[in-house]
PDB file of C-alpha atoms in Angstrom:
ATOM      1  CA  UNK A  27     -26.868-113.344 -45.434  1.00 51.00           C
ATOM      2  CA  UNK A  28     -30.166-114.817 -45.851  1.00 57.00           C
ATOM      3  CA  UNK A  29     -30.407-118.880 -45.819  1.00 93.00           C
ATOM      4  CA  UNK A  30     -27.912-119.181 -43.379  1.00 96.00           C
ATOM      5  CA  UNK A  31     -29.263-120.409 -39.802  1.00 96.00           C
ATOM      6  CA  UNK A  32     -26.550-120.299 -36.807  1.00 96.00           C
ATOM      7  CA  UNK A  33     -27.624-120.434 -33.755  1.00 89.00           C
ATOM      8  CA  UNK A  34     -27.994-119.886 -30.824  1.00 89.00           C
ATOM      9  CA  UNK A  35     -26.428-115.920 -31.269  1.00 92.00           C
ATOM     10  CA  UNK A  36     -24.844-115.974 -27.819  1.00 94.00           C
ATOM     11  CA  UNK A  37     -23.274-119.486 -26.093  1.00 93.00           C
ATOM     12  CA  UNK A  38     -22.035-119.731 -22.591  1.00 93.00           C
ATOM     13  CA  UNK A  39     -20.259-122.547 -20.953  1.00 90.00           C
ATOM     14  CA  UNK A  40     -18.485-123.831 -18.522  1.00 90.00           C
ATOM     15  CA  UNK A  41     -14.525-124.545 -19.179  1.00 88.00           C
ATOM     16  CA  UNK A  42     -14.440-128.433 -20.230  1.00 88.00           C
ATOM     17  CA  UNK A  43     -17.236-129.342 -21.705  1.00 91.00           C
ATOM     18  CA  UNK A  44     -17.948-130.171 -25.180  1.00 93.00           C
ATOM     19  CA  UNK A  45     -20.118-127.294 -27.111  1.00 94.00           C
ATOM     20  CA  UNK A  46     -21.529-128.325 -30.529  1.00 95.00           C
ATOM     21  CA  UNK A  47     -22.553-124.960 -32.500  1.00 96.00           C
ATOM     22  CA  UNK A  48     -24.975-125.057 -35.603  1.00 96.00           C
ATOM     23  CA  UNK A  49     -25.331-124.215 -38.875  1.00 97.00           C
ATOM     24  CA  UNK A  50     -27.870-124.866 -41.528  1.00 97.00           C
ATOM     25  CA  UNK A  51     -28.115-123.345 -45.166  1.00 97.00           C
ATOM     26  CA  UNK A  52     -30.821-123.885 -47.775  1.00 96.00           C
ATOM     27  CA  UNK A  53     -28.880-121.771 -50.648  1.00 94.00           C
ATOM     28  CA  UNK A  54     -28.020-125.535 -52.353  1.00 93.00           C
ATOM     29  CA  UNK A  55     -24.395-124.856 -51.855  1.00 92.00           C
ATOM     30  CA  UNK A  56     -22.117-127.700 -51.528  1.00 91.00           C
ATOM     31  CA  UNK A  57     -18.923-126.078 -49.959  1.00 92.00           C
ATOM     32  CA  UNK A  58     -19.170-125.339 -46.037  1.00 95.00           C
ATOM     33  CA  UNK A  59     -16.955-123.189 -44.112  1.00 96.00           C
ATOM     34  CA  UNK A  60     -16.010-122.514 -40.207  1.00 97.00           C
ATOM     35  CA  UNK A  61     -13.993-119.590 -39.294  1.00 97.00           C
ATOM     36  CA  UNK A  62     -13.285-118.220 -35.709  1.00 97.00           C
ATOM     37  CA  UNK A  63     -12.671-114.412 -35.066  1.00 95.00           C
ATOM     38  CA  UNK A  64     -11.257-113.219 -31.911  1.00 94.00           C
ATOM     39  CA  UNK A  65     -11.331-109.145 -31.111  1.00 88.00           C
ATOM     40  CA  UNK A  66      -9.395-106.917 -33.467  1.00 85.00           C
ATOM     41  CA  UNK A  67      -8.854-110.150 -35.253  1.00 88.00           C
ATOM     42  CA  UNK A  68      -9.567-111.131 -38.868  1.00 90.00           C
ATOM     43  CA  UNK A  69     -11.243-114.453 -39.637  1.00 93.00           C
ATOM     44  CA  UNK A  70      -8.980-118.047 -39.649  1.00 94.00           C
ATOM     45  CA  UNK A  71     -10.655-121.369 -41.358  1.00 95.00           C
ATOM     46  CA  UNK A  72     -11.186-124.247 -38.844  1.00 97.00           C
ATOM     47  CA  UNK A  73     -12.696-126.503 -41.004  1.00 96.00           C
ATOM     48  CA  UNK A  74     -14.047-127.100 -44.442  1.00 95.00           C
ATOM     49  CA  UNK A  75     -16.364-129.128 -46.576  1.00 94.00           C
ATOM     50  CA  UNK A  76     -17.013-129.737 -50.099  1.00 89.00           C
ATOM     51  CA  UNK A  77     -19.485-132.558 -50.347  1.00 90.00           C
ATOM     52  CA  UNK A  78     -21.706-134.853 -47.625  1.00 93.00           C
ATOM     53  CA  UNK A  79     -19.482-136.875 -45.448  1.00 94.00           C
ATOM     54  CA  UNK A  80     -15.736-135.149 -46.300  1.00 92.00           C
ATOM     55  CA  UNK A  81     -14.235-132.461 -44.322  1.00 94.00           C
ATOM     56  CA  UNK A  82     -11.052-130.957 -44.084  1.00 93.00           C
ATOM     57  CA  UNK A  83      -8.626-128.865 -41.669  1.00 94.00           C
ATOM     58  CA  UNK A  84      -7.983-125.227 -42.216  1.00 93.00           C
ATOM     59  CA  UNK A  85      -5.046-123.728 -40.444  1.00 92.00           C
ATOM     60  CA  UNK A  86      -6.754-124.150 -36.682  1.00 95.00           C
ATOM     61  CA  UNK A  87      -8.543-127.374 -36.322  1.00 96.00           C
ATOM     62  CA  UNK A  88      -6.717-128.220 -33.351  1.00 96.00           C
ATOM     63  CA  UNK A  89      -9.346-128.351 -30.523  1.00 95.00           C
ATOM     64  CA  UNK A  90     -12.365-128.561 -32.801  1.00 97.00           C
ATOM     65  CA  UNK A  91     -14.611-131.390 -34.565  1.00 97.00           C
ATOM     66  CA  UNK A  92     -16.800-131.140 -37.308  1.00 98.00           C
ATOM     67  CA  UNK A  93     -19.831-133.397 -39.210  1.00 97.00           C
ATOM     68  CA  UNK A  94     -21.473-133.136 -42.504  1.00 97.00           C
ATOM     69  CA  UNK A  95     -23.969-136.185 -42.326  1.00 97.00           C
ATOM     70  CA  UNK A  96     -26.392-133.728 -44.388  1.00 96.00           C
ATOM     71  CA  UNK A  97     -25.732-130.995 -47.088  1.00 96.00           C
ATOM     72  CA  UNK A  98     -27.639-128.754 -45.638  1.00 97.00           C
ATOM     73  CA  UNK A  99     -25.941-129.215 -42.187  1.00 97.00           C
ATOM     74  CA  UNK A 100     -22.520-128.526 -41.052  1.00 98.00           C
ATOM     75  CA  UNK A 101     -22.536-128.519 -37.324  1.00 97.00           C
ATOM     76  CA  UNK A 102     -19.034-127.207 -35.209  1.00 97.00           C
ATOM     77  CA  UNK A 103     -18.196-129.267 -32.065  1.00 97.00           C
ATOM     78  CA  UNK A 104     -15.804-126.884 -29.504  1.00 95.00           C
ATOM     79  CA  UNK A 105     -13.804-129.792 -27.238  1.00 93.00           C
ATOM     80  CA  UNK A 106     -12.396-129.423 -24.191  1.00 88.00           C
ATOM     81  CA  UNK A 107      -8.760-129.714 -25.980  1.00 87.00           C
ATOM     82  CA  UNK A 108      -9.577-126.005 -27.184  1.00 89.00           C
ATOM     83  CA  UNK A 109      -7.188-124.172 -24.852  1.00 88.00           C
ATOM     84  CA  UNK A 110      -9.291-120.925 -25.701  1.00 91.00           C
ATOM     85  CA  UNK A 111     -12.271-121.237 -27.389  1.00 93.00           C
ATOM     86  CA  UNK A 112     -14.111-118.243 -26.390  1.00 95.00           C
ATOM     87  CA  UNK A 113     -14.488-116.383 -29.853  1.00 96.00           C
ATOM     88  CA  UNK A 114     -17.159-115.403 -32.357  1.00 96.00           C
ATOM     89  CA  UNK A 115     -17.984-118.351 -34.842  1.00 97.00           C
ATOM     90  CA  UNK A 116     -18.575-117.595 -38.606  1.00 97.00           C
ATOM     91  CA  UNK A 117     -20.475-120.443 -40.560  1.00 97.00           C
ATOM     92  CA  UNK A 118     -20.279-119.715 -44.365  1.00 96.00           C
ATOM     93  CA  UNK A 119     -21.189-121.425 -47.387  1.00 95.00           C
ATOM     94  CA  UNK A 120     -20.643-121.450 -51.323  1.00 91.00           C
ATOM     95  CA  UNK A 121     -21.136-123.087 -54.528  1.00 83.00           C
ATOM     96  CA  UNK A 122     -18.811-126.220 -55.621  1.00 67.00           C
ATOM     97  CA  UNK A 123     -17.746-123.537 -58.790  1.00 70.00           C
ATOM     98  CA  UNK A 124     -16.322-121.324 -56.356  1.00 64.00           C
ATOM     99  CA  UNK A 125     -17.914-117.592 -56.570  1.00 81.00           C
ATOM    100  CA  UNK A 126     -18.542-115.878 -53.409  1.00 89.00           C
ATOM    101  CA  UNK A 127     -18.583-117.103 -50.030  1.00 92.00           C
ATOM    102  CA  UNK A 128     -22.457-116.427 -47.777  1.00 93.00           C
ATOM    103  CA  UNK A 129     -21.672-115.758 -44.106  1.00 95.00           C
ATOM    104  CA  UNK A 130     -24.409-116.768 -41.405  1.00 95.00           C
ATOM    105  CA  UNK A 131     -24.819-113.983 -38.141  1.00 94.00           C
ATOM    106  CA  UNK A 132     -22.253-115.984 -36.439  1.00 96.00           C
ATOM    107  CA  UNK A 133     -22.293-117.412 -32.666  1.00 96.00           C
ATOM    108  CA  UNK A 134     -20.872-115.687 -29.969  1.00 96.00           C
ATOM    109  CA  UNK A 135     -19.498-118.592 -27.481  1.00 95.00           C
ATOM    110  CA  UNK A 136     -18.188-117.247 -23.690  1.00 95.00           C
ATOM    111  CA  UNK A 137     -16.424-119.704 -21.689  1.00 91.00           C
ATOM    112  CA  UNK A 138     -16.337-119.402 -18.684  1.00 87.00           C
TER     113      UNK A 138
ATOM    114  CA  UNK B 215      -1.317-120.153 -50.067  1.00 66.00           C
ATOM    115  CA  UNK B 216      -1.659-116.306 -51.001  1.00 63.00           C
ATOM    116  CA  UNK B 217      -1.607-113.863 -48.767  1.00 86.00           C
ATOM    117  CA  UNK B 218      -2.752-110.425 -48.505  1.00 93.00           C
ATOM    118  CA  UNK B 219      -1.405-107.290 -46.740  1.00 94.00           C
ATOM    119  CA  UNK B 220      -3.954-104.172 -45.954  1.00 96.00           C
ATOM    120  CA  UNK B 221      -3.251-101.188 -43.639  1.00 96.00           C
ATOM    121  CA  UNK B 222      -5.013-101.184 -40.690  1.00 95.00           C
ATOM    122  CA  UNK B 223      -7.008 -98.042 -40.307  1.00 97.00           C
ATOM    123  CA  UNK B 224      -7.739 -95.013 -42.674  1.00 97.00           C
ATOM    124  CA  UNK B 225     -10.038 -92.227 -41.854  1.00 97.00           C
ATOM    125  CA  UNK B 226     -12.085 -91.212 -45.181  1.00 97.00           C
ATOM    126  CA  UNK B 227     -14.789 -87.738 -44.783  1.00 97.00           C
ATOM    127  CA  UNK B 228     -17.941 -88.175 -45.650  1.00 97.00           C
ATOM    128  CA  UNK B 229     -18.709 -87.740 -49.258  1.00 97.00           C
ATOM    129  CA  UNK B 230     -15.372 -88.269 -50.535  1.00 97.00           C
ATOM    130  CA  UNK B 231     -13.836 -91.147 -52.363  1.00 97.00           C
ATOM    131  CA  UNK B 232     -12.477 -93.804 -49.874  1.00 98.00           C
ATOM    132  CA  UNK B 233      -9.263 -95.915 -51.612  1.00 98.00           C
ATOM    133  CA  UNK B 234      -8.655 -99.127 -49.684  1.00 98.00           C
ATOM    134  CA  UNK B 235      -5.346-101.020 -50.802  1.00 97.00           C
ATOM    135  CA  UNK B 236      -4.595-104.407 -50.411  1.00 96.00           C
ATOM    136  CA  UNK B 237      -1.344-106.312 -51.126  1.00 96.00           C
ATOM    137  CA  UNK B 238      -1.721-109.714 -52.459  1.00 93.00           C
ATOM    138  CA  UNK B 239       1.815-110.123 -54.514  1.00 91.00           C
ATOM    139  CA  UNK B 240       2.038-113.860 -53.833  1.00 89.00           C
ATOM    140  CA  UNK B 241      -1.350-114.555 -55.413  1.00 90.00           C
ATOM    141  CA  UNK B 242      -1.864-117.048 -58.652  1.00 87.00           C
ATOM    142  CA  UNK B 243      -3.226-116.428 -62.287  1.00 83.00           C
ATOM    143  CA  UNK B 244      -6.677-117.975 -61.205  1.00 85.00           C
ATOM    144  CA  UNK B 245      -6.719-116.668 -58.011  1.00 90.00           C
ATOM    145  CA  UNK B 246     -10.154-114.016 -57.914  1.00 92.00           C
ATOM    146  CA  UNK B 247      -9.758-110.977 -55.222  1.00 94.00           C
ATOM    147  CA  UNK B 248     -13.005-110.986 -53.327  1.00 95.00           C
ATOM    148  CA  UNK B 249     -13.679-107.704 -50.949  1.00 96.00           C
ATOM    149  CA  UNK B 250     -15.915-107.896 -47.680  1.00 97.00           C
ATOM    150  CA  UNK B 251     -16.786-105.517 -45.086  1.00 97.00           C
ATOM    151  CA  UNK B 252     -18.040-106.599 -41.517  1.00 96.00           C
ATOM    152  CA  UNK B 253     -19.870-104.554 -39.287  1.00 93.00           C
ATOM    153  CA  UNK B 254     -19.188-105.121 -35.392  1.00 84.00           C
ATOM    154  CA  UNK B 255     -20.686-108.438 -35.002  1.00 82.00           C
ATOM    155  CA  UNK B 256     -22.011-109.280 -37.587  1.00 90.00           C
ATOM    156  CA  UNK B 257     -21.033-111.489 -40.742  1.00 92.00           C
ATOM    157  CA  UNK B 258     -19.140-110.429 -43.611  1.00 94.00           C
ATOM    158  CA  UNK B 259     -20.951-108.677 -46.160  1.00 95.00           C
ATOM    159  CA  UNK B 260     -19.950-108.932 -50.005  1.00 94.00           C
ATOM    160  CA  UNK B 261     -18.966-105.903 -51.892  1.00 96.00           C
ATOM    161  CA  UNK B 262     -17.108-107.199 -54.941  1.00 96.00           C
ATOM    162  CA  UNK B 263     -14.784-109.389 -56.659  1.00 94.00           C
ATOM    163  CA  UNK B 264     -12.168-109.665 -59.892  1.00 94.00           C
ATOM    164  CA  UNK B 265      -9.512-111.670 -61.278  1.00 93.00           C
ATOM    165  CA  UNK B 266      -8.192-109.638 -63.652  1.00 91.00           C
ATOM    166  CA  UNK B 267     -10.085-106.725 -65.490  1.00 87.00           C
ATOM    167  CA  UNK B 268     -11.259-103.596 -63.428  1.00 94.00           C
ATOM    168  CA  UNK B 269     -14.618-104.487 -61.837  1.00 95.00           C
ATOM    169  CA  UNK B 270     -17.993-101.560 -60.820  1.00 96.00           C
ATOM    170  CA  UNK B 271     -20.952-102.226 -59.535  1.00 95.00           C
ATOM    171  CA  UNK B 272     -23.480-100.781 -57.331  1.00 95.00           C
ATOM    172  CA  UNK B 273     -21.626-100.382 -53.752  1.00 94.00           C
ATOM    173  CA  UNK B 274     -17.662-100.087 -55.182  1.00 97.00           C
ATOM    174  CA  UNK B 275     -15.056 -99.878 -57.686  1.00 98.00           C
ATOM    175  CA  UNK B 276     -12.173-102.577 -57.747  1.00 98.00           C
ATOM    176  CA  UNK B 277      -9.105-101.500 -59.576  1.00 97.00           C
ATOM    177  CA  UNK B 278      -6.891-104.559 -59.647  1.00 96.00           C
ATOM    178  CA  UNK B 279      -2.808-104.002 -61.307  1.00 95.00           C
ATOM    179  CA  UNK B 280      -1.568-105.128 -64.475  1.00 93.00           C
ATOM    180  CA  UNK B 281       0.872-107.833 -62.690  1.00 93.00           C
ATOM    181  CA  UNK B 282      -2.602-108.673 -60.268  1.00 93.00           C
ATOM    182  CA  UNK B 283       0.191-108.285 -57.428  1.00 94.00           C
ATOM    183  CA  UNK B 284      -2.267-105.528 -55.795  1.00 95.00           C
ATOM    184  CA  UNK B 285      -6.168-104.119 -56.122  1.00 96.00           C
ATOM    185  CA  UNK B 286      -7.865-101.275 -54.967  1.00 97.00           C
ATOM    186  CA  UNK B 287     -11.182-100.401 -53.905  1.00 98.00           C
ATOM    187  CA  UNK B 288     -13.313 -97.681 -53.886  1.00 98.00           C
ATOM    188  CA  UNK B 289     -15.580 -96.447 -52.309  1.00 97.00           C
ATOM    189  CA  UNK B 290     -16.985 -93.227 -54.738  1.00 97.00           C
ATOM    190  CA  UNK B 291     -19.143 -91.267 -52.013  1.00 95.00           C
ATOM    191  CA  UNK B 292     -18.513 -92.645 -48.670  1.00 97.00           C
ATOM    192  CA  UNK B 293     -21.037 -92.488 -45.696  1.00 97.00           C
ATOM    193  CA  UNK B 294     -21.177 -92.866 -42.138  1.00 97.00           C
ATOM    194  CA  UNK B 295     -22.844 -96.202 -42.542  1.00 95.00           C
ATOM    195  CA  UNK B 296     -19.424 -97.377 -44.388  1.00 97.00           C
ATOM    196  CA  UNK B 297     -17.802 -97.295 -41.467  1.00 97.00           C
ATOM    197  CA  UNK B 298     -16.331-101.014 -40.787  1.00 97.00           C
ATOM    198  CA  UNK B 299     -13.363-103.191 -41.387  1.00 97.00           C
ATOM    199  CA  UNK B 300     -12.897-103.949 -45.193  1.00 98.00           C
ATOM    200  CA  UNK B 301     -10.960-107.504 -46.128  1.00 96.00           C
ATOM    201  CA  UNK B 302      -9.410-107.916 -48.813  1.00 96.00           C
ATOM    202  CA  UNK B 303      -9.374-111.829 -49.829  1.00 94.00           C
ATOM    203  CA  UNK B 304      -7.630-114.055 -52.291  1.00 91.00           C
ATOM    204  CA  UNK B 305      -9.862-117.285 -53.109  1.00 90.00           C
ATOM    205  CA  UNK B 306      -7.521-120.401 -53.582  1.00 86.00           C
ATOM    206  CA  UNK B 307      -8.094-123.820 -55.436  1.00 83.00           C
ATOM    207  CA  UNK B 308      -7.237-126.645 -53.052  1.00 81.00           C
ATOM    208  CA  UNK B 309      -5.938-129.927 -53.629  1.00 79.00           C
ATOM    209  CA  UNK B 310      -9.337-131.763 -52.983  1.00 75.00           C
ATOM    210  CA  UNK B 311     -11.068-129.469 -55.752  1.00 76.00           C
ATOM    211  CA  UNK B 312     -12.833-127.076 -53.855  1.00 79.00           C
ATOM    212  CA  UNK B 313     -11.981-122.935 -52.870  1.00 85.00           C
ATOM    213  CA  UNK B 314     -10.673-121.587 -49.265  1.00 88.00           C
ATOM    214  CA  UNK B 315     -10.780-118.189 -48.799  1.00 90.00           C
ATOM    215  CA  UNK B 316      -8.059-116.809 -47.140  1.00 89.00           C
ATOM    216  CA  UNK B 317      -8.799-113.499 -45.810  1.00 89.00           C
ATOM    217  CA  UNK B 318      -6.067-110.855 -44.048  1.00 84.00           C
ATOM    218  CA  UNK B 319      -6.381-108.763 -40.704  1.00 87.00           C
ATOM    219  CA  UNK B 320      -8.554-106.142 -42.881  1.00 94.00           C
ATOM    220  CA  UNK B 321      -8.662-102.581 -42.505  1.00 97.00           C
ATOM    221  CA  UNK B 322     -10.514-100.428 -40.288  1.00 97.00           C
ATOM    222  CA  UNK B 323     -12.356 -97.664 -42.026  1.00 98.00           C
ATOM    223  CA  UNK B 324     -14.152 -94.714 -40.322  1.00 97.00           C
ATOM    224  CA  UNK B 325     -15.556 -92.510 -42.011  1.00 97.00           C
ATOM    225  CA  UNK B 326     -15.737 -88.661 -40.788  1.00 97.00           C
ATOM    226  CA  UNK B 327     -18.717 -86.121 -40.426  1.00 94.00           C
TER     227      UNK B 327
END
Protein backbone atom coordinates (compact mmCIF):
# COMPACT_ATOMS: atom_id res chain seq x y z
CA UNK A 1 0.00 0.00 0.00
CA UNK A 2 1.08 3.40 -0.72
CA UNK A 3 2.87 5.46 2.30
CA UNK A 4 4.50 2.60 3.52
CA UNK A 5 8.47 2.62 2.95
CA UNK A 6 10.36 -0.84 3.86
CA UNK A 7 13.35 -1.31 2.71
CA UNK A 8 15.77 -2.58 1.47
CA UNK A 9 13.33 -5.43 -0.60
CA UNK A 10 15.96 -8.15 -0.32
CA UNK A 11 18.54 -8.48 3.00
CA UNK A 12 21.39 -10.87 3.21
CA UNK A 13 23.55 -11.64 6.13
CA UNK A 14 25.76 -13.48 7.69
CA UNK A 15 24.49 -15.89 10.72
CA UNK A 16 25.18 -13.68 14.02
CA UNK A 17 24.97 -10.46 13.37
CA UNK A 18 22.47 -7.99 14.30
CA UNK A 19 20.13 -6.81 11.16
CA UNK A 20 17.93 -3.73 11.82
CA UNK A 21 15.06 -3.64 8.99
CA UNK A 22 13.00 -0.36 8.26
CA UNK A 23 9.88 0.97 8.06
CA UNK A 24 8.48 4.40 7.60
CA UNK A 25 4.73 5.49 7.01
CA UNK A 26 3.36 8.97 6.36
CA UNK A 27 -0.52 7.78 6.44
CA UNK A 28 -0.65 9.63 10.23
CA UNK A 29 -1.41 6.32 11.75
CA UNK A 30 -0.51 5.75 15.25
CA UNK A 31 -0.63 1.86 15.55
CA UNK A 32 2.55 -0.04 14.04
CA UNK A 33 2.77 -3.59 13.28
CA UNK A 34 5.66 -6.36 12.52
CA UNK A 35 4.73 -9.67 11.25
CA UNK A 36 7.11 -12.45 9.87
CA UNK A 37 5.92 -14.97 7.14
CA UNK A 38 7.82 -18.01 6.40
CA UNK A 39 6.83 -20.21 3.02
CA UNK A 40 3.36 -21.68 2.91
CA UNK A 41 3.01 -19.80 6.11
CA UNK A 42 0.45 -17.19 7.19
CA UNK A 43 1.59 -14.02 8.94
CA UNK A 44 2.51 -14.07 13.09
CA UNK A 45 2.83 -10.48 15.03
CA UNK A 46 6.36 -9.85 16.45
CA UNK A 47 5.80 -6.69 17.76
CA UNK A 48 3.39 -3.85 18.12
CA UNK A 49 2.96 -0.18 18.76
CA UNK A 50 0.30 2.16 19.57
CA UNK A 51 1.89 5.48 20.35
CA UNK A 52 5.78 7.04 20.28
CA UNK A 53 7.97 5.31 22.73
CA UNK A 54 5.56 2.02 23.77
CA UNK A 55 5.78 -1.26 22.17
CA UNK A 56 4.56 -4.51 22.83
CA UNK A 57 5.18 -8.41 22.14
CA UNK A 58 3.02 -10.35 19.80
CA UNK A 59 3.20 -14.09 20.01
CA UNK A 60 7.09 -14.25 18.56
CA UNK A 61 9.20 -11.54 19.95
CA UNK A 62 11.69 -13.86 21.08
CA UNK A 63 14.88 -13.05 19.06
CA UNK A 64 13.74 -9.63 17.89
CA UNK A 65 13.94 -5.81 19.13
CA UNK A 66 12.00 -3.03 18.19
CA UNK A 67 12.04 1.19 18.54
CA UNK A 68 9.47 3.79 18.04
CA UNK A 69 11.53 7.04 18.90
CA UNK A 70 9.32 8.66 15.97
CA UNK A 71 5.65 8.08 14.77
CA UNK A 72 6.46 7.86 11.60
CA UNK A 73 9.24 5.24 12.27
CA UNK A 74 9.08 1.80 13.53
CA UNK A 75 12.33 0.15 12.76
CA UNK A 76 12.75 -4.08 13.38
CA UNK A 77 16.14 -5.16 14.84
CA UNK A 78 16.78 -9.24 13.88
CA UNK A 79 19.47 -10.42 16.87
CA UNK A 80 21.62 -13.02 16.80
CA UNK A 81 19.26 -14.88 19.55
CA UNK A 82 16.87 -15.44 16.41
CA UNK A 83 17.53 -19.16 15.92
CA UNK A 84 15.97 -18.69 12.32
CA UNK A 85 15.37 -15.51 11.14
CA UNK A 86 15.46 -15.94 7.51
CA UNK A 87 11.75 -14.98 6.54
CA UNK A 88 9.83 -12.28 4.70
CA UNK A 89 9.10 -9.17 7.02
CA UNK A 90 5.65 -7.40 6.84
CA UNK A 91 5.61 -3.75 8.33
CA UNK A 92 1.94 -2.55 8.65
CA UNK A 93 0.24 0.28 10.06
CA UNK A 94 -3.32 1.62 11.20
CA UNK A 95 -5.31 4.19 12.84
CA UNK A 96 -5.54 4.35 16.88
CA UNK A 97 -9.69 3.69 16.06
CA UNK A 98 -8.85 0.49 14.68
CA UNK A 99 -10.20 0.07 10.87
CA UNK A 100 -8.00 -1.65 8.52
CA UNK A 101 -4.53 -2.55 8.77
CA UNK A 102 -1.87 -0.90 5.49
CA UNK A 103 0.86 -3.44 4.69
CA UNK A 104 4.33 -2.08 3.31
CA UNK A 105 6.12 -4.51 0.23
CA UNK A 106 7.79 -6.30 2.97
CA UNK A 107 11.69 -7.28 3.29
CA UNK A 108 12.97 -10.37 2.24
CA UNK A 109 16.01 -11.17 4.82
CA UNK A 110 18.42 -14.48 3.78
CA UNK A 111 20.75 -15.58 6.33
CA UNK A 112 23.23 -17.12 5.54
CA UNK B 1 -7.63 -14.33 21.38
CA UNK B 2 -9.97 -15.45 18.36
CA UNK B 3 -9.05 -17.62 16.04
CA UNK B 4 -9.97 -18.46 12.63
CA UNK B 5 -10.08 -21.73 10.62
CA UNK B 6 -10.06 -21.58 6.52
CA UNK B 7 -9.46 -24.54 4.14
CA UNK B 8 -6.45 -24.50 2.49
CA UNK B 9 -6.93 -24.61 -1.22
CA UNK B 10 -10.07 -24.41 -3.53
CA UNK B 11 -9.94 -24.31 -7.23
CA UNK B 12 -12.76 -21.74 -8.56
CA UNK B 13 -13.18 -21.46 -12.95
CA UNK B 14 -12.96 -18.46 -14.30
CA UNK B 15 -16.10 -16.47 -14.36
CA UNK B 16 -17.83 -18.21 -11.72
CA UNK B 17 -18.61 -17.24 -8.19
CA UNK B 18 -15.67 -18.14 -5.82
CA UNK B 19 -17.11 -18.85 -1.92
CA UNK B 20 -14.24 -18.68 0.56
CA UNK B 21 -15.26 -19.83 4.22
CA UNK B 22 -13.69 -19.00 7.23
CA UNK B 23 -14.34 -20.29 10.78
CA UNK B 24 -13.98 -17.82 13.48
CA UNK B 25 -16.50 -19.42 16.31
CA UNK B 26 -14.40 -18.16 19.22
CA UNK B 27 -14.63 -14.54 18.08
CA UNK B 28 -16.29 -11.55 20.37
CA UNK B 29 -19.37 -9.18 19.82
CA UNK B 30 -16.91 -6.30 18.76
CA UNK B 31 -14.66 -8.29 17.07
CA UNK B 32 -14.82 -6.94 12.95
CA UNK B 33 -13.84 -9.85 10.27
CA UNK B 34 -11.37 -8.21 7.97
CA UNK B 35 -10.49 -10.27 4.53
CA UNK B 36 -7.00 -9.92 2.69
CA UNK B 37 -5.51 -11.52 -0.21
CA UNK B 38 -1.62 -11.64 -0.83
CA UNK B 39 -0.07 -12.18 -3.96
CA UNK B 40 3.39 -14.17 -3.90
CA UNK B 41 5.50 -11.65 -2.28
CA UNK B 42 3.93 -9.10 -1.89
CA UNK B 43 1.85 -7.41 1.06
CA UNK B 44 -1.57 -8.08 1.93
CA UNK B 45 -4.07 -6.38 0.01
CA UNK B 46 -7.58 -5.32 1.58
CA UNK B 47 -10.74 -6.65 0.18
CA UNK B 48 -13.32 -6.11 2.91
CA UNK B 49 -14.49 -6.11 6.35
CA UNK B 50 -17.86 -6.55 8.77
CA UNK B 51 -18.90 -7.03 12.18
CA UNK B 52 -22.15 -7.93 11.86
CA UNK B 53 -24.50 -7.02 8.84
CA UNK B 54 -23.71 -8.50 5.29
CA UNK B 55 -21.10 -6.22 3.67
CA UNK B 56 -20.59 -5.45 -0.82
CA UNK B 57 -18.45 -3.44 -2.31
CA UNK B 58 -16.49 -3.16 -5.38
CA UNK B 59 -14.00 -6.36 -5.32
CA UNK B 60 -16.37 -8.89 -2.91
CA UNK B 61 -19.30 -9.87 -1.02
CA UNK B 62 -18.95 -10.80 2.80
CA UNK B 63 -21.77 -12.83 4.15
CA UNK B 64 -21.11 -13.07 7.86
CA UNK B 65 -23.82 -15.72 10.18
CA UNK B 66 -26.43 -14.74 12.43
CA UNK B 67 -24.35 -16.14 15.63
CA UNK B 68 -21.01 -14.16 13.73
CA UNK B 69 -19.40 -17.74 14.51
CA UNK B 70 -18.51 -17.87 10.57
CA UNK B 71 -18.40 -15.40 7.23
CA UNK B 72 -18.15 -15.93 3.77
CA UNK B 73 -16.76 -14.27 0.91
CA UNK B 74 -17.34 -13.92 -2.48
CA UNK B 75 -15.91 -13.46 -5.10
CA UNK B 76 -19.02 -12.80 -7.95
CA UNK B 77 -16.92 -13.27 -11.31
CA UNK B 78 -13.58 -14.60 -10.54
CA UNK B 79 -10.42 -14.06 -12.76
CA UNK B 80 -7.12 -15.36 -13.27
CA UNK B 81 -5.66 -12.35 -11.57
CA UNK B 82 -7.64 -13.60 -8.26
CA UNK B 83 -5.53 -16.18 -7.95
CA UNK B 84 -3.75 -15.87 -4.32
CA UNK B 85 -4.11 -16.86 -0.74
CA UNK B 86 -7.24 -15.18 0.90
CA UNK B 87 -7.05 -14.59 5.00
CA UNK B 88 -9.62 -14.39 6.79
CA UNK B 89 -8.87 -12.15 10.07
CA UNK B 90 -10.53 -11.35 13.34
CA UNK B 91 -9.33 -7.77 14.70
CA UNK B 92 -9.03 -7.91 18.61
CA UNK B 93 -9.08 -5.05 21.32
CA UNK B 94 -6.03 -5.45 23.54
CA UNK B 95 -5.49 -4.66 26.99
CA UNK B 96 -3.30 -1.49 26.28
CA UNK B 97 -6.24 0.00 24.02
CA UNK B 98 -5.14 -0.61 20.73
CA UNK B 99 -6.23 -3.63 17.80
CA UNK B 100 -3.98 -6.86 16.80
CA UNK B 101 -4.96 -8.57 13.99
CA UNK B 102 -4.78 -12.03 14.19
CA UNK B 103 -4.81 -13.59 10.90
CA UNK B 104 -5.07 -17.70 10.09
CA UNK B 105 -2.95 -19.92 7.60
CA UNK B 106 -5.40 -18.51 4.71
CA UNK B 107 -6.53 -20.25 1.79
CA UNK B 108 -5.03 -20.82 -1.43
CA UNK B 109 -7.24 -19.92 -4.33
CA UNK B 110 -6.53 -20.68 -8.04
CA UNK B 111 -8.57 -19.88 -10.25
CA UNK B 112 -9.07 -22.08 -13.60
CA UNK B 113 -9.06 -21.14 -17.42
Amino acid sequence: DGGITQSPKYLFRKEGQNVTLSCEQNLNHDAMYWYRQDPGQGLRLIYYSQIVNDFQKGDIAEGYSVSREKKESFPLTVTSAQKNPTAFYLCATAGLAGGREFFGPGTRLTVL
Amino acid sequence: DAKTTQPPSMDCAEGRAANLPCNHSTISGNEYVYWYRQIHSQGPQYIIHGLKNNETNEMASLIITEDRKSSTLILPHATLRDTAVYYCIVRASTTSGTYKYIFGTGTRLKVLA
